[in-house]
């Protein structure tokens, strides 16, 4: 089976931020402002709590199309414009009524909470939509691991597939000690560096080699060293598949009794 290469369209970016994220951040500010402006004629006839609920819907919409940061910005923006346009005294960043103060505080708190939930739901949707090509790749690798007489054959197969799957410029496998602290692609598809989690969706790959460790029966046997290619962000689903393939290599190495190494 030939390596599966995911489409990697160029994605315009502003100051290093993908265009979609830039638009989502803009919507996080402009969306609540526009809706609050449309609600002005109703502010004397509709309870402030009901107006706030409409703004919560805007927060959910922004978080669903963007990311957590955009959703949080929309929640903050909603609270600000609710205060300015929909509470007395109108047109001032002052709230006279205690009920309106409570409503504004709840709008901010609920907006932040639902933005996180909406972003997480969008992320889980990406994970659960299985791609037939990815499933075929996992199945083929599992079959190879079962019939291969040498773990090296599985390693070479996965190395080639990772190159296409992740759009890499290169990929090599290292047996032995896990030296250094390069960025690491985990089984959960997340990338971490010495400074913490790396936001792949917003920043793309780190511009250095990334390790993908192979684990079998709870032991480390080596790692793939991934040299990122230029282009767009690699989807979370593809990164999860990469983690699964590395796990199959670890299982193959465990079956042949390769020497395990100590995690650093």
mmCIF file of C-alpha atoms in Angstrom:
data_model
loop_
_atom_site.group_PDB
_atom_site.id
_atom_site.type_symbol
_atom_site.label_atom_id
_atom_site.label_comp_id
_atom_site.label_asym_id
_atom_site.label_seq_id
_atom_site.Cartn_x
_atom_site.Cartn_y
_atom_site.Cartn_z
ATOM 1 C CA UNK A 1 0.000 0.000 0.000
ATOM 2 C CA UNK A 2 1.424 3.376 -0.973
ATOM 3 C CA UNK A 3 1.912 6.009 1.670
ATOM 4 C CA UNK A 4 -1.197 8.039 2.342
ATOM 5 C CA UNK A 5 -0.518 11.710 1.797
ATOM 6 C CA UNK A 6 -3.027 14.090 3.294
ATOM 7 C CA UNK A 7 -3.910 17.205 1.302
ATOM 8 C CA UNK A 8 -1.869 20.078 2.646
ATOM 9 C CA UNK A 9 -3.341 23.245 1.195
ATOM 10 C CA UNK A 10 -1.611 26.467 1.984
ATOM 11 C CA UNK A 11 -3.383 28.384 4.716
ATOM 12 C CA UNK A 12 -3.064 32.152 4.758
ATOM 13 C CA UNK A 13 -1.898 33.467 8.090
ATOM 14 C CA UNK A 14 -1.636 36.841 9.740
ATOM 15 C CA UNK A 15 1.352 37.337 12.044
ATOM 16 C CA UNK A 16 1.790 33.554 12.170
ATOM 17 C CA UNK A 17 -1.879 32.883 13.044
ATOM 18 C CA UNK A 18 -3.945 30.791 10.574
ATOM 19 C CA UNK A 19 -6.625 32.799 8.746
ATOM 20 C CA UNK A 20 -9.463 30.768 10.261
ATOM 21 C CA UNK A 21 -8.243 31.547 13.778
ATOM 22 C CA UNK A 22 -7.818 35.219 12.904
ATOM 23 C CA UNK A 23 -11.408 35.366 11.666
ATOM 24 C CA UNK A 24 -12.644 33.524 14.773
ATOM 25 C CA UNK A 25 -10.896 36.041 17.038
ATOM 26 C CA UNK A 26 -12.438 38.884 15.053
ATOM 27 C CA UNK A 27 -15.853 37.259 15.387
ATOM 28 C CA UNK A 28 -15.258 36.944 19.131
ATOM 29 C CA UNK A 29 -15.203 40.744 19.352
ATOM 30 C CA UNK A 30 -17.489 41.822 16.511
ATOM 31 C CA UNK A 31 -20.175 39.133 16.911
ATOM 32 C CA UNK A 32 -21.285 40.042 20.445
ATOM 33 C CA UNK A 33 -21.004 43.759 19.592
ATOM 34 C CA UNK A 34 -23.287 43.385 16.568
ATOM 35 C CA UNK A 35 -25.854 41.281 18.433
ATOM 36 C CA UNK A 36 -25.846 43.610 21.452
ATOM 37 C CA UNK A 37 -26.495 46.503 19.075
ATOM 38 C CA UNK A 38 -29.440 44.653 17.522
ATOM 39 C CA UNK A 39 -30.887 44.034 20.999
ATOM 40 C CA UNK A 40 -30.833 47.713 22.003
ATOM 41 C CA UNK A 41 -34.464 48.377 20.876
ATOM 42 C CA UNK A 42 -35.645 45.545 23.143
ATOM 43 C CA UNK A 43 -33.683 46.400 26.282
ATOM 44 C CA UNK A 44 -36.592 48.190 27.979
ATOM 45 C CA UNK A 45 -39.102 45.423 27.202
ATOM 46 C CA UNK A 46 -37.083 42.213 27.674
ATOM 47 C CA UNK A 47 -35.471 41.067 30.907
ATOM 48 C CA UNK A 48 -31.698 41.438 31.013
ATOM 49 C CA UNK A 49 -31.274 37.712 31.744
ATOM 50 C CA UNK A 50 -33.042 36.826 28.496
ATOM 51 C CA UNK A 51 -30.872 39.229 26.532
ATOM 52 C CA UNK A 52 -27.802 37.671 28.136
ATOM 53 C CA UNK A 53 -28.922 34.212 26.996
ATOM 54 C CA UNK A 54 -28.932 35.422 23.392
ATOM 55 C CA UNK A 55 -25.349 36.579 23.815
ATOM 56 C CA UNK A 56 -24.422 33.147 25.235
ATOM 57 C CA UNK A 57 -25.626 31.638 21.937
ATOM 58 C CA UNK A 58 -23.182 33.928 20.125
ATOM 59 C CA UNK A 59 -20.349 32.710 22.366
ATOM 60 C CA UNK A 60 -21.195 29.082 21.555
ATOM 61 C CA UNK A 61 -21.244 29.838 17.824
ATOM 62 C CA UNK A 62 -17.817 31.518 17.928
ATOM 63 C CA UNK A 63 -16.287 28.697 19.994
ATOM 64 C CA UNK A 64 -17.753 26.074 17.658
ATOM 65 C CA UNK A 65 -16.170 27.579 14.541
ATOM 66 C CA UNK A 66 -12.953 28.697 16.214
ATOM 67 C CA UNK A 67 -11.094 27.571 19.304
ATOM 68 C CA UNK A 68 -11.085 28.051 23.068
ATOM 69 C CA UNK A 69 -9.316 31.396 22.880
ATOM 70 C CA UNK A 70 -11.883 32.797 20.458
ATOM 71 C CA UNK A 71 -14.724 31.502 22.638
ATOM 72 C CA UNK A 72 -13.230 33.058 25.758
ATOM 73 C CA UNK A 73 -12.770 36.361 23.926
ATOM 74 C CA UNK A 74 -16.417 36.209 22.815
ATOM 75 C CA UNK A 75 -17.518 35.609 26.423
ATOM 76 C CA UNK A 76 -15.546 38.632 27.635
ATOM 77 C CA UNK A 77 -16.792 40.740 24.728
ATOM 78 C CA UNK A 78 -20.396 39.730 25.447
ATOM 79 C CA UNK A 79 -20.088 40.807 29.083
ATOM 80 C CA UNK A 80 -18.578 44.157 28.070
ATOM 81 C CA UNK A 81 -21.231 45.002 25.436
ATOM 82 C CA UNK A 82 -24.022 43.754 27.700
ATOM 83 C CA UNK A 83 -22.824 46.232 30.307
ATOM 84 C CA UNK A 84 -22.470 49.112 27.828
ATOM 85 C CA UNK A 85 -25.652 48.718 25.792
ATOM 86 C CA UNK A 86 -28.150 46.640 27.730
ATOM 87 C CA UNK A 87 -27.893 47.754 31.381
ATOM 88 C CA UNK A 88 -28.699 51.078 33.029
ATOM 89 C CA UNK A 89 -27.195 53.630 32.804
ATOM 90 C CA UNK A 90 -27.002 52.951 29.062
ATOM 91 C CA UNK A 91 -23.827 53.896 27.209
ATOM 92 C CA UNK A 92 -21.622 53.706 30.304
ATOM 93 C CA UNK A 93 -19.453 50.988 31.772
ATOM 94 C CA UNK A 94 -21.478 51.160 34.964
ATOM 95 C CA UNK A 95 -24.274 48.930 36.220
ATOM 96 C CA UNK A 96 -26.783 50.418 38.606
ATOM 97 C CA UNK A 97 -29.031 47.446 39.365
ATOM 98 C CA UNK A 98 -27.847 44.522 41.470
ATOM 99 C CA UNK A 99 -29.782 42.091 39.259
ATOM 100 C CA UNK A 100 -27.941 43.382 36.194
ATOM 101 C CA UNK A 101 -24.598 43.006 38.002
ATOM 102 C CA UNK A 102 -25.433 39.377 38.755
ATOM 103 C CA UNK A 103 -26.576 38.782 35.187
ATOM 104 C CA UNK A 104 -23.369 40.280 33.742
ATOM 105 C CA UNK A 105 -21.218 38.147 36.039
ATOM 106 C CA UNK A 106 -23.168 35.021 35.128
ATOM 107 C CA UNK A 107 -22.956 35.904 31.430
ATOM 108 C CA UNK A 108 -19.170 36.006 31.669
ATOM 109 C CA UNK A 109 -18.924 32.804 33.733
ATOM 110 C CA UNK A 110 -21.415 30.829 31.643
ATOM 111 C CA UNK A 111 -19.925 32.175 28.418
ATOM 112 C CA UNK A 112 -16.456 30.993 29.416
ATOM 113 C CA UNK A 113 -17.799 27.578 30.412
ATOM 114 C CA UNK A 114 -19.834 26.947 27.271
ATOM 115 C CA UNK A 115 -16.992 28.188 25.059
ATOM 116 C CA UNK A 116 -14.774 25.453 26.510
ATOM 117 C CA UNK A 117 -17.489 22.837 26.026
ATOM 118 C CA UNK A 118 -18.198 23.916 22.457
ATOM 119 C CA UNK A 119 -14.519 23.862 21.516
ATOM 120 C CA UNK A 120 -14.106 20.443 23.118
ATOM 121 C CA UNK A 121 -17.167 19.086 21.304
ATOM 122 C CA UNK A 122 -15.737 20.301 18.004
ATOM 123 C CA UNK A 123 -12.427 18.615 18.797
ATOM 124 C CA UNK A 124 -14.101 15.316 19.721
ATOM 125 C CA UNK A 125 -16.104 15.417 16.496
ATOM 126 C CA UNK A 126 -12.833 15.565 14.558
ATOM 127 C CA UNK A 127 -11.500 12.598 16.486
ATOM 128 C CA UNK A 128 -14.566 10.409 16.033
ATOM 129 C CA UNK A 129 -15.017 10.897 12.291
ATOM 130 C CA UNK A 130 -12.916 7.984 11.049
ATOM 131 C CA UNK A 131 -11.282 8.134 7.644
ATOM 132 C CA UNK A 132 -11.339 4.937 5.625
ATOM 133 C CA UNK A 133 -7.787 5.506 4.415
ATOM 134 C CA UNK A 134 -6.505 5.827 7.967
ATOM 135 C CA UNK A 135 -8.328 2.688 9.063
ATOM 136 C CA UNK A 136 -6.901 0.782 6.109
ATOM 137 C CA UNK A 137 -3.406 1.976 7.003
ATOM 138 C CA UNK A 138 -3.765 0.814 10.615
ATOM 139 C CA UNK A 139 -5.169 -2.544 9.488
ATOM 140 C CA UNK A 140 -2.385 -3.140 6.965
ATOM 141 C CA UNK A 141 0.295 -2.300 9.518
ATOM 142 C CA UNK A 142 -1.272 -4.678 12.046
ATOM 143 C CA UNK A 143 -1.262 -7.486 9.460
ATOM 144 C CA UNK A 144 2.375 -6.783 8.594
ATOM 145 C CA UNK A 145 3.325 -6.853 12.283
ATOM 146 C CA UNK A 146 1.716 -10.298 12.617
ATOM 147 C CA UNK A 147 3.398 -11.922 9.627
ATOM 148 C CA UNK A 148 6.753 -10.103 9.532
ATOM 149 C CA UNK A 149 9.780 -12.193 10.462
ATOM 150 C CA UNK A 150 11.694 -9.098 11.516
ATOM 151 C CA UNK A 151 10.589 -6.044 13.460
ATOM 152 C CA UNK A 152 12.788 -3.972 11.146
ATOM 153 C CA UNK A 153 10.311 -4.563 8.327
ATOM 154 C CA UNK A 154 7.537 -3.062 10.455
ATOM 155 C CA UNK A 155 9.760 -0.147 11.448
ATOM 156 C CA UNK A 156 10.617 0.637 7.817
ATOM 157 C CA UNK A 157 6.979 0.346 6.755
ATOM 158 C CA UNK A 158 5.757 2.717 9.480
ATOM 159 C CA UNK A 159 8.600 5.141 8.831
ATOM 160 C CA UNK A 160 7.499 5.478 5.206
ATOM 161 C CA UNK A 161 3.828 5.788 6.138
ATOM 162 C CA UNK A 162 4.512 8.442 8.772
ATOM 163 C CA UNK A 163 6.348 10.522 6.197
ATOM 164 C CA UNK A 164 3.286 10.625 3.962
ATOM 165 C CA UNK A 165 0.678 10.741 6.705
ATOM 166 C CA UNK A 166 2.219 13.727 8.491
ATOM 167 C CA UNK A 167 3.712 15.445 5.454
ATOM 168 C CA UNK A 168 7.255 15.126 6.799
ATOM 169 C CA UNK A 169 10.496 16.108 5.131
ATOM 170 C CA UNK A 170 12.085 13.036 6.702
ATOM 171 C CA UNK A 171 11.649 10.335 9.308
ATOM 172 C CA UNK A 172 14.157 8.004 10.942
ATOM 173 C CA UNK A 173 14.008 5.458 13.734
ATOM 174 C CA UNK A 174 16.406 5.347 16.665
ATOM 175 C CA UNK A 175 16.936 2.258 18.794
ATOM 176 C CA UNK A 176 18.536 2.591 22.179
ATOM 177 C CA UNK A 177 18.618 5.314 24.787
ATOM 178 C CA UNK A 178 16.203 8.211 24.559
ATOM 179 C CA UNK A 179 18.657 11.098 24.686
ATOM 180 C CA UNK A 180 17.840 14.773 24.932
ATOM 181 C CA UNK A 181 14.504 16.497 25.301
ATOM 182 C CA UNK A 182 13.112 17.176 21.811
ATOM 183 C CA UNK A 183 9.435 18.024 21.310
ATOM 184 C CA UNK A 184 7.329 14.883 21.656
ATOM 185 C CA UNK A 185 4.251 13.722 19.765
ATOM 186 C CA UNK A 186 2.185 11.683 22.218
ATOM 187 C CA UNK A 187 -0.293 8.856 21.726
ATOM 188 C CA UNK A 188 -3.091 11.400 22.271
ATOM 189 C CA UNK A 189 -1.967 13.398 19.238
ATOM 190 C CA UNK A 190 -0.696 16.304 21.334
ATOM 191 C CA UNK A 191 2.789 17.790 21.036
ATOM 192 C CA UNK A 192 4.684 18.810 24.146
ATOM 193 C CA UNK A 193 7.979 20.646 24.530
ATOM 194 C CA UNK A 194 10.194 21.403 27.494
ATOM 195 C CA UNK A 195 7.953 24.429 28.102
ATOM 196 C CA UNK A 196 4.641 22.558 28.051
ATOM 197 C CA UNK A 197 1.931 21.808 25.492
ATOM 198 C CA UNK A 198 2.556 23.070 21.962
ATOM 199 C CA UNK A 199 -0.603 24.286 20.173
ATOM 200 C CA UNK A 200 -0.208 22.522 16.828
ATOM 201 C CA UNK A 201 -3.551 23.764 15.503
ATOM 202 C CA UNK A 202 -2.498 27.385 15.841
ATOM 203 C CA UNK A 203 1.286 27.248 15.474
ATOM 204 C CA UNK A 204 1.939 24.253 13.232
ATOM 205 C CA UNK A 205 4.787 21.854 13.965
ATOM 206 C CA UNK A 206 7.791 22.977 16.031
ATOM 207 C CA UNK A 207 10.642 23.748 13.676
ATOM 208 C CA UNK A 208 12.897 20.998 15.004
ATOM 209 C CA UNK A 209 12.814 17.219 15.041
ATOM 210 C CA UNK A 210 9.945 15.715 17.020
ATOM 211 C CA UNK A 211 10.098 12.335 18.701
ATOM 212 C CA UNK A 212 7.351 9.725 18.540
ATOM 213 C CA UNK A 213 8.116 6.964 21.007
ATOM 214 C CA UNK A 214 7.378 3.284 20.501
ATOM 215 C CA UNK A 215 5.914 1.420 23.471
ATOM 216 C CA UNK A 216 5.230 -2.306 23.809
ATOM 217 C CA UNK A 217 4.036 -4.085 26.940
ATOM 218 C CA UNK A 218 4.723 -0.928 28.934
ATOM 219 C CA UNK A 219 8.365 -0.649 27.797
ATOM 220 C CA UNK A 220 10.086 1.882 25.529
ATOM 221 C CA UNK A 221 12.028 0.431 22.608
ATOM 222 C CA UNK A 222 12.999 3.471 20.591
ATOM 223 C CA UNK A 223 11.554 6.449 18.804
ATOM 224 C CA UNK A 224 10.755 7.826 15.400
ATOM 225 C CA UNK A 225 12.375 11.204 14.820
ATOM 226 C CA UNK A 226 10.057 13.308 12.682
ATOM 227 C CA UNK A 227 11.420 16.170 10.581
ATOM 228 C CA UNK A 228 8.436 18.469 9.911
ATOM 229 C CA UNK A 229 7.682 19.626 6.413
ATOM 230 C CA UNK A 230 6.443 23.016 5.308
ATOM 231 C CA UNK A 231 2.727 23.490 4.793
ATOM 232 C CA UNK A 232 -0.531 23.528 6.653
ATOM 233 C CA UNK A 233 -1.438 22.096 10.029
ATOM 234 C CA UNK A 234 -1.720 18.297 10.234
ATOM 235 C CA UNK A 235 -5.157 17.275 11.520
ATOM 236 C CA UNK A 236 -5.493 15.774 14.979
ATOM 237 C CA UNK A 237 -6.907 12.576 13.493
ATOM 238 C CA UNK A 238 -3.744 12.026 11.441
ATOM 239 C CA UNK A 239 -1.610 12.602 14.538
ATOM 240 C CA UNK A 240 -3.690 10.053 16.456
ATOM 241 C CA UNK A 241 -3.149 7.537 13.655
ATOM 242 C CA UNK A 242 0.593 8.220 13.879
ATOM 243 C CA UNK A 243 0.492 7.359 17.577
ATOM 244 C CA UNK A 244 -1.358 4.121 16.797
ATOM 245 C CA UNK A 245 1.243 3.132 14.192
ATOM 246 C CA UNK A 246 4.058 3.789 16.659
ATOM 247 C CA UNK A 247 2.254 1.569 19.156
ATOM 248 C CA UNK A 248 2.132 -1.238 16.601
ATOM 249 C CA UNK A 249 5.890 -0.938 16.134
ATOM 250 C CA UNK A 250 6.339 -1.125 19.895
ATOM 251 C CA UNK A 251 4.236 -4.291 20.010
ATOM 252 C CA UNK A 252 6.302 -5.831 17.202
ATOM 253 C CA UNK A 253 9.556 -5.020 19.011
ATOM 254 C CA UNK A 254 8.187 -6.509 22.220
ATOM 255 C CA UNK A 255 7.217 -9.705 20.386
ATOM 256 C CA UNK A 256 10.750 -10.256 19.082
ATOM 257 C CA UNK A 257 12.260 -9.479 22.486
ATOM 258 C CA UNK A 258 14.095 -6.304 21.517
ATOM 259 C CA UNK A 259 15.934 -4.625 24.346
ATOM 260 C CA UNK A 260 13.757 -2.124 26.174
ATOM 261 C CA UNK A 261 15.178 1.255 27.132
ATOM 262 C CA UNK A 262 14.583 3.548 30.067
ATOM 263 C CA UNK A 263 12.383 6.619 29.628
ATOM 264 C CA UNK A 264 14.253 9.828 30.363
#
